Amino acid sequence: MDFRLDFRRYRLEFRHPVRTSRGAWTAREGLFVRLERPDGTVGYGEAAPVPLFGRETVGEAEALCRSLGDRVGEQVLAQVPGNLSTLRNALGCALGGAAGAPRHRSLGVAALLPSGRAALEDAPPKADAGFRTFKWKVGVGAADDERAMLDDLIGALPPGSRVRLDANGAWDRKTAERWLGCASERPVEFVEQPVAPESKGADDTLLGLAADYPVPIALDESIADEGDIVRWLGLGWRGYFIVKPSLMGDVQGALGKLAAAHARVVFSSALETAMGAQAALRLAFAWPGKMSALGFGVWPLFADSRFDGPGAAPFIRIEDVDRINPEDLWNALS
Ligand code: MG
């Protein structure tokens, strides 16, 4: 069977620049792909590589699409090089890669708090709105100051709340040890990426820290694609895996391995548009393991709100996911 392939490249400004370890990120770039079957049915997918990871660029994905021509067969994935993970993901979605039946009607979402003292003002209204999991960026200011603020933050939250601390790899081992000791005695769900994956001996440090402290550690920057998931499963990682489904070339395969290992997974946004987020969220709703609050509290995200997913609420319902219409997003680019 032949499909008609179309693709559209996009560049969408964020409402506010996203701060990263390498400076401000002001706009998201990616591609939408569209596959039309001879019977007229259509599938869509989004390829949104993260420039920081440097494994794939939008330009490479676009060039590959152009080289495929406007007619492709069902074996099209075999023509996509392994490093173009998000393009494989997009074409897999457009081919109708099924997420499986939903096992949940509604899933909790983690509230994103700003770094530093601003979190103390931001958290109470979010708690009033119903959020009970709060993600706080740390490793931005001085570690001692931030640690002193943690108790103020916890004190500002309702009983039963849990805090995720995301260091984005900012700490050295000594600093990480102090934080993990402190977090182990507090309602901290996990500490995300205490040390950077590219720091010397990072894997051993992470494994050592995980063995030494009761508070779980979550890997985020350490897992850029499914190869990293396989590697960390092989290392016997028992902490959390932050999974951004949109970045995985063979996302079903990666999730299958995580499920077989009874791994603890947090489904998260890669700051893609609602098109890619719909596919990612469907996988989250079909996840057979224990569910942690979703890392999808990112919207509103784009200056053009047509590309946003469901707005920041403490829960996302399956109806919210089903309501996203990829055809509308495709047309919004024309
Ligand atoms: Mg993170």
Short mmCIF file of C-alpha atoms and ligand atoms in Angstrom, two decimals:
data_model
loop_
_atom_site.label_atom_id
_atom_site.label_comp_id
_atom_site.label_asym_id
_atom_site.label_seq_id
_atom_site.Cartn_x
_atom_site.Cartn_y
_atom_site.Cartn_z
CA MET A 1 0.00 0.00 0.00
CA ASP A 2 1.25 3.45 -0.88
CA PHE A 3 0.76 6.55 1.21
CA ARG A 4 0.89 10.13 0.11
CA LEU A 5 3.45 11.92 2.29
CA ASP A 6 3.25 15.62 3.09
CA PHE A 7 5.17 17.56 5.69
CA ARG A 8 5.15 21.10 7.03
CA ARG A 9 7.94 22.70 8.97
CA TYR A 10 7.08 25.05 11.82
CA ARG A 11 8.73 27.64 14.01
CA LEU A 12 6.55 28.66 16.94
CA GLU A 13 7.49 31.32 19.45
CA PHE A 14 7.14 30.38 23.12
CA ARG A 15 5.01 32.81 25.17
CA HIS A 16 8.01 33.23 27.42
CA PRO A 17 11.56 32.11 26.65
CA VAL A 18 12.34 28.72 28.19
CA ARG A 19 15.45 28.86 30.36
CA THR A 20 17.93 26.07 29.79
CA SER A 21 21.46 25.38 30.96
CA ARG A 22 22.68 26.87 27.65
CA GLY A 23 20.64 30.02 27.74
CA ALA A 24 17.18 31.08 26.64
CA TRP A 25 15.17 29.02 24.18
CA THR A 26 12.72 31.34 22.42
CA ALA A 27 10.96 29.24 19.78
CA ARG A 28 10.13 25.62 19.07
CA GLU A 29 10.98 24.18 15.70
CA GLY A 30 9.71 20.96 14.25
CA LEU A 31 7.79 19.25 11.47
CA PHE A 32 4.31 17.90 11.08
CA VAL A 33 4.00 14.89 8.81
CA ARG A 34 0.81 13.72 7.15
CA LEU A 35 0.25 10.32 5.55
CA GLU A 36 -2.84 9.72 3.42
CA ARG A 37 -3.91 6.20 2.53
CA PRO A 38 -5.46 5.32 -0.85
CA ASP A 39 -8.85 5.07 0.90
CA GLY A 40 -8.50 8.72 1.94
CA THR A 41 -7.90 8.12 5.66
CA VAL A 42 -5.17 10.32 7.10
CA GLY A 43 -2.65 10.04 9.93
CA TYR A 44 -0.50 12.79 11.45
CA GLY A 45 2.68 12.93 13.48
CA GLU A 46 5.06 15.52 14.90
CA ALA A 47 8.86 15.50 14.81
CA ALA A 48 10.21 17.96 17.39
CA PRO A 49 13.87 17.32 18.15
CA VAL A 50 15.40 19.10 21.14
CA PRO A 51 18.38 21.15 19.94
CA LEU A 52 20.21 20.68 23.26
CA PHE A 53 20.47 16.94 22.71
CA GLY A 54 22.11 17.53 19.35
CA ARG A 55 21.32 14.12 17.91
CA GLU A 56 18.89 15.29 15.26
CA THR A 57 18.04 18.65 13.72
CA VAL A 58 14.79 19.79 12.15
CA GLY A 59 16.77 20.45 8.99
CA GLU A 60 17.92 16.83 8.82
CA ALA A 61 14.39 15.57 9.40
CA GLU A 62 13.06 17.88 6.71
CA ALA A 63 15.76 16.85 4.23
CA LEU A 64 14.96 13.20 4.81
CA CYS A 65 11.24 13.79 4.22
CA ARG A 66 12.07 15.60 0.99
CA SER A 67 14.27 12.70 -0.12
CA LEU A 68 11.44 10.21 0.48
CA GLY A 69 9.27 11.92 -2.13
CA ASP A 70 5.51 12.20 -1.97
CA ARG A 71 4.79 8.45 -2.17
CA VAL A 72 5.97 6.10 0.54
CA GLY A 73 5.25 2.47 1.42
CA GLU A 74 4.41 0.87 4.75
CA GLN A 75 8.09 0.12 5.24
CA VAL A 76 8.97 3.82 5.30
CA LEU A 77 10.43 3.61 8.83
CA ALA A 78 13.19 1.38 7.46
CA GLN A 79 14.32 4.34 5.32
CA VAL A 80 14.78 6.67 8.31
CA PRO A 81 18.27 6.68 9.85
CA GLY A 82 18.42 5.68 13.52
CA ASN A 83 19.54 9.12 14.75
CA LEU A 84 16.36 10.77 13.43
CA SER A 85 14.36 9.56 16.43
CA THR A 86 11.65 12.19 16.42
CA LEU A 87 11.04 11.74 12.70
CA ARG A 88 10.67 7.97 13.20
CA ASN A 89 8.28 8.74 16.03
CA ALA A 90 6.26 11.10 13.81
CA LEU A 91 6.00 8.67 10.92
CA GLY A 92 5.13 5.84 13.31
CA CYS A 93 2.25 7.95 14.66
CA ALA A 94 1.09 8.88 11.17
CA LEU A 95 1.11 5.21 10.19
CA GLY A 96 -1.35 4.65 13.02
CA GLY A 97 0.96 3.30 15.75
CA ALA A 98 -1.67 2.39 18.33
CA ALA A 99 -1.08 3.35 21.96
CA GLY A 100 -3.39 0.62 23.23
CA ALA A 101 -6.66 1.07 25.09
CA PRO A 102 -6.70 3.70 27.86
CA ARG A 103 -6.43 2.26 31.39
CA HIS A 104 -7.14 5.55 33.12
CA ARG A 105 -9.91 8.16 32.76
CA SER A 106 -7.94 10.97 34.32
CA LEU A 107 -4.32 11.48 35.38
CA GLY A 108 -2.74 13.90 37.83
CA VAL A 109 -0.40 16.61 36.60
CA ALA A 110 2.57 18.09 38.44
CA ALA A 111 2.45 21.87 38.91
CA LEU A 112 5.56 23.66 37.65
CA LEU A 113 6.97 26.16 40.11
CA PRO A 114 9.46 28.89 39.24
CA SER A 115 12.93 28.59 40.72
CA GLY A 116 13.95 30.40 43.89
CA ARG A 117 11.73 32.28 46.31
CA ALA A 118 9.12 32.99 43.60
CA ALA A 119 7.95 29.40 44.16
CA LEU A 120 6.66 30.37 47.61
CA GLU A 121 4.15 32.81 46.10
CA ASP A 122 3.31 30.63 43.14
CA ALA A 123 2.58 27.42 45.05
CA PRO A 124 -0.45 28.35 47.26
CA PRO A 125 -2.77 29.34 44.38
CA LYS A 126 -1.80 26.16 42.56
CA ALA A 127 -2.54 24.15 45.69
CA ASP A 128 -5.92 25.93 45.90
CA ALA A 129 -6.56 24.90 42.29
CA GLY A 130 -6.09 21.26 43.36
CA PHE A 131 -2.49 20.43 42.50
CA ARG A 132 -0.78 18.10 44.99
CA THR A 133 2.50 17.36 43.17
CA PHE A 134 4.83 20.32 42.71
CA LYS A 135 7.98 20.47 40.67
CA TRP A 136 10.56 22.99 41.79
CA LYS A 137 13.67 23.86 39.78
CA VAL A 138 16.74 23.90 41.99
CA GLY A 139 20.42 24.30 41.25
CA VAL A 140 19.72 27.83 40.00
CA GLY A 141 20.73 29.87 43.08
CA ALA A 142 23.13 29.02 45.92
CA ALA A 143 22.50 25.48 47.16
CA ASP A 144 22.39 26.44 50.86
CA ASP A 145 19.83 29.21 50.22
CA GLU A 146 17.66 26.92 48.14
CA ARG A 147 17.81 24.17 50.75
CA ALA A 148 16.73 26.63 53.43
CA MET A 149 13.76 27.58 51.22
CA LEU A 150 12.62 23.97 50.85
CA ASP A 151 11.03 23.90 54.31
CA ASP A 152 9.27 27.19 53.63
CA LEU A 153 7.93 25.75 50.41
CA ILE A 154 6.76 22.52 52.05
CA GLY A 155 5.18 24.61 54.80
CA ALA A 156 3.21 26.57 52.18
CA LEU A 157 1.66 23.39 50.72
CA PRO A 158 -1.35 21.43 51.97
CA PRO A 159 -0.75 18.16 53.87
CA GLY A 160 -0.22 15.21 51.56
CA SER A 161 1.57 17.30 48.91
CA ARG A 162 4.76 16.04 47.34
CA VAL A 163 7.63 17.97 45.87
CA ARG A 164 9.82 17.01 42.93
CA LEU A 165 13.22 18.70 42.94
CA ASP A 166 14.75 19.13 39.50
CA ALA A 167 18.43 20.06 39.56
CA ASN A 168 18.91 19.71 35.78
CA GLY A 169 22.37 18.29 36.46
CA ALA A 170 23.59 21.44 38.21
CA TRP A 171 25.24 19.85 41.27
CA ASP A 172 28.54 18.21 42.00
CA ARG A 173 28.53 15.04 44.07
CA LYS A 174 29.05 16.77 47.43
CA THR A 175 26.18 19.18 46.84
CA ALA A 176 23.97 16.34 45.63
CA GLU A 177 24.73 14.37 48.80
CA ARG A 178 23.68 17.27 51.02
CA TRP A 179 20.45 17.66 49.07
CA LEU A 180 19.62 13.97 49.03
CA GLY A 181 20.19 13.74 52.79
CA CYS A 182 17.81 16.66 53.30
CA ALA A 183 15.24 15.40 50.78
CA SER A 184 15.20 11.92 52.34
CA GLU A 185 13.60 13.37 55.49
CA ARG A 186 10.98 15.42 53.72
CA PRO A 187 7.93 14.80 51.47
CA VAL A 188 10.06 14.75 48.32
CA GLU A 189 8.84 12.35 45.66
CA PHE A 190 12.18 12.30 43.85
CA VAL A 191 15.24 14.37 43.02
CA GLU A 192 15.63 14.77 39.29
CA GLN A 193 19.04 14.62 37.60
CA PRO A 194 21.28 15.71 40.52
CA VAL A 195 24.43 15.57 38.39
CA ALA A 196 24.89 16.16 34.67
CA PRO A 197 25.14 13.13 32.38
CA GLU A 198 28.30 14.54 30.79
CA SER A 199 30.07 15.09 34.13
CA LYS A 200 32.97 12.76 34.85
CA GLY A 201 31.87 9.33 36.10
CA ALA A 202 28.22 10.44 36.05
CA ASP A 203 26.73 6.95 35.76
CA ASP A 204 28.68 5.66 38.76
CA THR A 205 27.86 8.78 40.76
CA LEU A 206 24.14 8.39 40.05
CA LEU A 207 24.18 4.69 40.92
CA GLY A 208 26.14 5.42 44.11
CA LEU A 209 23.81 8.23 45.20
CA ALA A 210 20.78 6.06 44.49
CA ALA A 211 22.20 3.32 46.71
CA ASP A 212 23.12 5.70 49.55
CA TYR A 213 19.90 7.67 50.06
CA PRO A 214 16.28 6.55 50.49
CA VAL A 215 14.82 9.39 48.41
CA PRO A 216 14.49 8.19 44.80
CA ILE A 217 16.47 9.78 41.99
CA ALA A 218 14.93 10.41 38.58
CA LEU A 219 16.91 10.36 35.35
CA ASP A 220 15.98 13.00 32.80
CA GLU A 221 18.90 14.43 30.81
CA SER A 222 20.58 11.02 31.21
CA ILE A 223 17.95 9.46 28.94
CA ALA A 224 17.81 11.22 25.61
CA ASP A 225 16.52 8.20 23.71
CA GLU A 226 15.59 4.54 24.01
CA GLY A 227 19.23 3.41 23.84
CA ASP A 228 19.78 5.17 27.17
CA ILE A 229 16.71 3.46 28.64
CA VAL A 230 18.06 0.06 27.67
CA ARG A 231 21.45 0.96 29.15
CA TRP A 232 20.04 2.13 32.49
CA LEU A 233 17.74 -0.87 32.77
CA GLY A 234 20.85 -2.99 32.16
CA LEU A 235 22.60 -1.14 34.99
CA GLY A 236 19.75 -2.14 37.29
CA TRP A 237 18.40 1.39 37.77
CA ARG A 238 15.56 1.31 40.32
CA GLY A 239 14.85 5.03 40.44
CA TYR A 240 12.49 6.94 38.17
CA PHE A 241 12.75 7.36 34.42
CA ILE A 242 11.54 10.68 33.03
CA VAL A 243 10.18 9.59 29.65
CA LYS A 244 9.45 12.09 26.90
CA PRO A 245 7.65 9.83 24.46
CA SER A 246 7.95 12.32 21.58
CA LEU A 247 11.73 11.93 21.56
CA MET A 248 11.76 8.12 21.21
CA GLY A 249 12.14 6.61 17.76
CA ASP A 250 10.65 3.31 18.91
CA VAL A 251 8.57 4.51 21.80
CA GLN A 252 6.41 1.37 22.00
CA GLY A 253 9.53 -0.78 22.25
CA ALA A 254 11.06 1.43 24.94
CA LEU A 255 7.87 1.50 27.01
CA GLY A 256 7.52 -2.26 26.61
CA LYS A 257 10.96 -2.74 28.14
CA LEU A 258 10.21 -0.33 30.98
CA ALA A 259 6.91 -2.06 31.70
CA ALA A 260 8.55 -5.51 31.70
CA ALA A 261 11.10 -4.22 34.24
CA HIS A 262 8.30 -2.69 36.40
CA ALA A 263 10.17 0.58 36.11
CA ARG A 264 8.88 3.78 37.67
CA VAL A 265 8.07 6.13 34.81
CA VAL A 266 7.07 9.78 34.67
CA PHE A 267 5.54 10.73 31.31
CA SER A 268 6.69 14.20 30.35
CA SER A 269 6.38 16.87 27.73
CA ALA A 270 9.20 17.61 25.31
CA LEU A 271 7.62 21.04 24.74
CA GLU A 272 6.04 19.73 21.56
CA THR A 273 2.74 21.04 20.18
CA ALA A 274 -0.59 19.45 21.03
CA MET A 275 -0.17 17.10 18.03
CA GLY A 276 2.84 15.30 19.49
CA ALA A 277 1.49 15.70 23.00
CA GLN A 278 -1.70 13.85 22.05
CA ALA A 279 0.31 10.81 20.94
CA ALA A 280 2.50 10.99 24.06
CA LEU A 281 -0.47 11.35 26.41
CA ARG A 282 -2.27 8.40 24.80
CA LEU A 283 0.75 6.27 25.70
CA ALA A 284 0.61 7.60 29.26
CA PHE A 285 -3.09 6.75 29.52
CA ALA A 286 -2.34 3.21 28.31
CA TRP A 287 0.61 2.67 30.69
CA PRO A 288 0.10 -0.56 32.65
CA GLY A 289 2.28 0.37 35.64
CA LYS A 290 1.73 2.64 38.60
CA MET A 291 1.13 6.20 37.44
CA SER A 292 3.03 9.22 38.72
CA ALA A 293 1.78 12.75 38.12
CA LEU A 294 2.37 13.76 34.51
CA GLY A 295 5.07 16.22 33.53
CA PHE A 296 2.63 17.95 31.18
CA GLY A 297 1.83 21.07 33.19
CA VAL A 298 3.44 23.17 30.45
CA TRP A 299 0.50 24.91 28.79
CA PRO A 300 -0.13 27.66 27.85
CA LEU A 301 3.24 27.43 26.14
CA PHE A 302 3.07 29.00 22.67
CA ALA A 303 2.45 32.59 21.61
CA ASP A 304 -0.11 31.09 19.18
CA SER A 305 -2.38 29.23 21.59
CA ARG A 306 -3.84 27.06 18.83
CA PHE A 307 -0.80 24.82 19.26
CA ASP A 308 -1.24 24.36 23.03
CA GLY A 309 -2.56 21.25 24.71
CA PRO A 310 -5.06 21.31 27.59
CA GLY A 311 -4.37 24.24 29.94
CA ALA A 312 -2.70 23.90 33.32
CA ALA A 313 -5.09 21.93 35.50
CA PRO A 314 -4.40 19.37 38.24
CA PHE A 315 -5.80 16.58 36.06
CA ILE A 316 -5.87 15.73 32.36
CA ARG A 317 -8.84 13.63 31.31
CA ILE A 318 -8.89 11.23 28.38
CA GLU A 319 -11.54 13.48 26.77
CA ASP A 320 -9.05 16.37 26.86
CA VAL A 321 -6.62 14.21 24.90
CA ASP A 322 -9.22 12.97 22.42
CA ARG A 323 -10.37 16.52 21.77
CA ILE A 324 -7.04 17.51 20.22
CA ASN A 325 -7.53 17.51 16.46
CA PRO A 326 -4.25 17.06 14.52
CA GLU A 327 -5.94 18.19 11.31
CA ASP A 328 -6.67 21.59 12.89
CA LEU A 329 -3.02 21.94 13.85
CA TRP A 330 -1.89 20.94 10.38
CA ASN A 331 -4.24 23.50 8.83
CA ALA A 332 -3.09 26.16 11.29
CA LEU A 333 0.34 26.03 9.62
CA SER A 334 -0.91 26.71 6.12
MG MG B 1 14.11 17.57 34.26
#
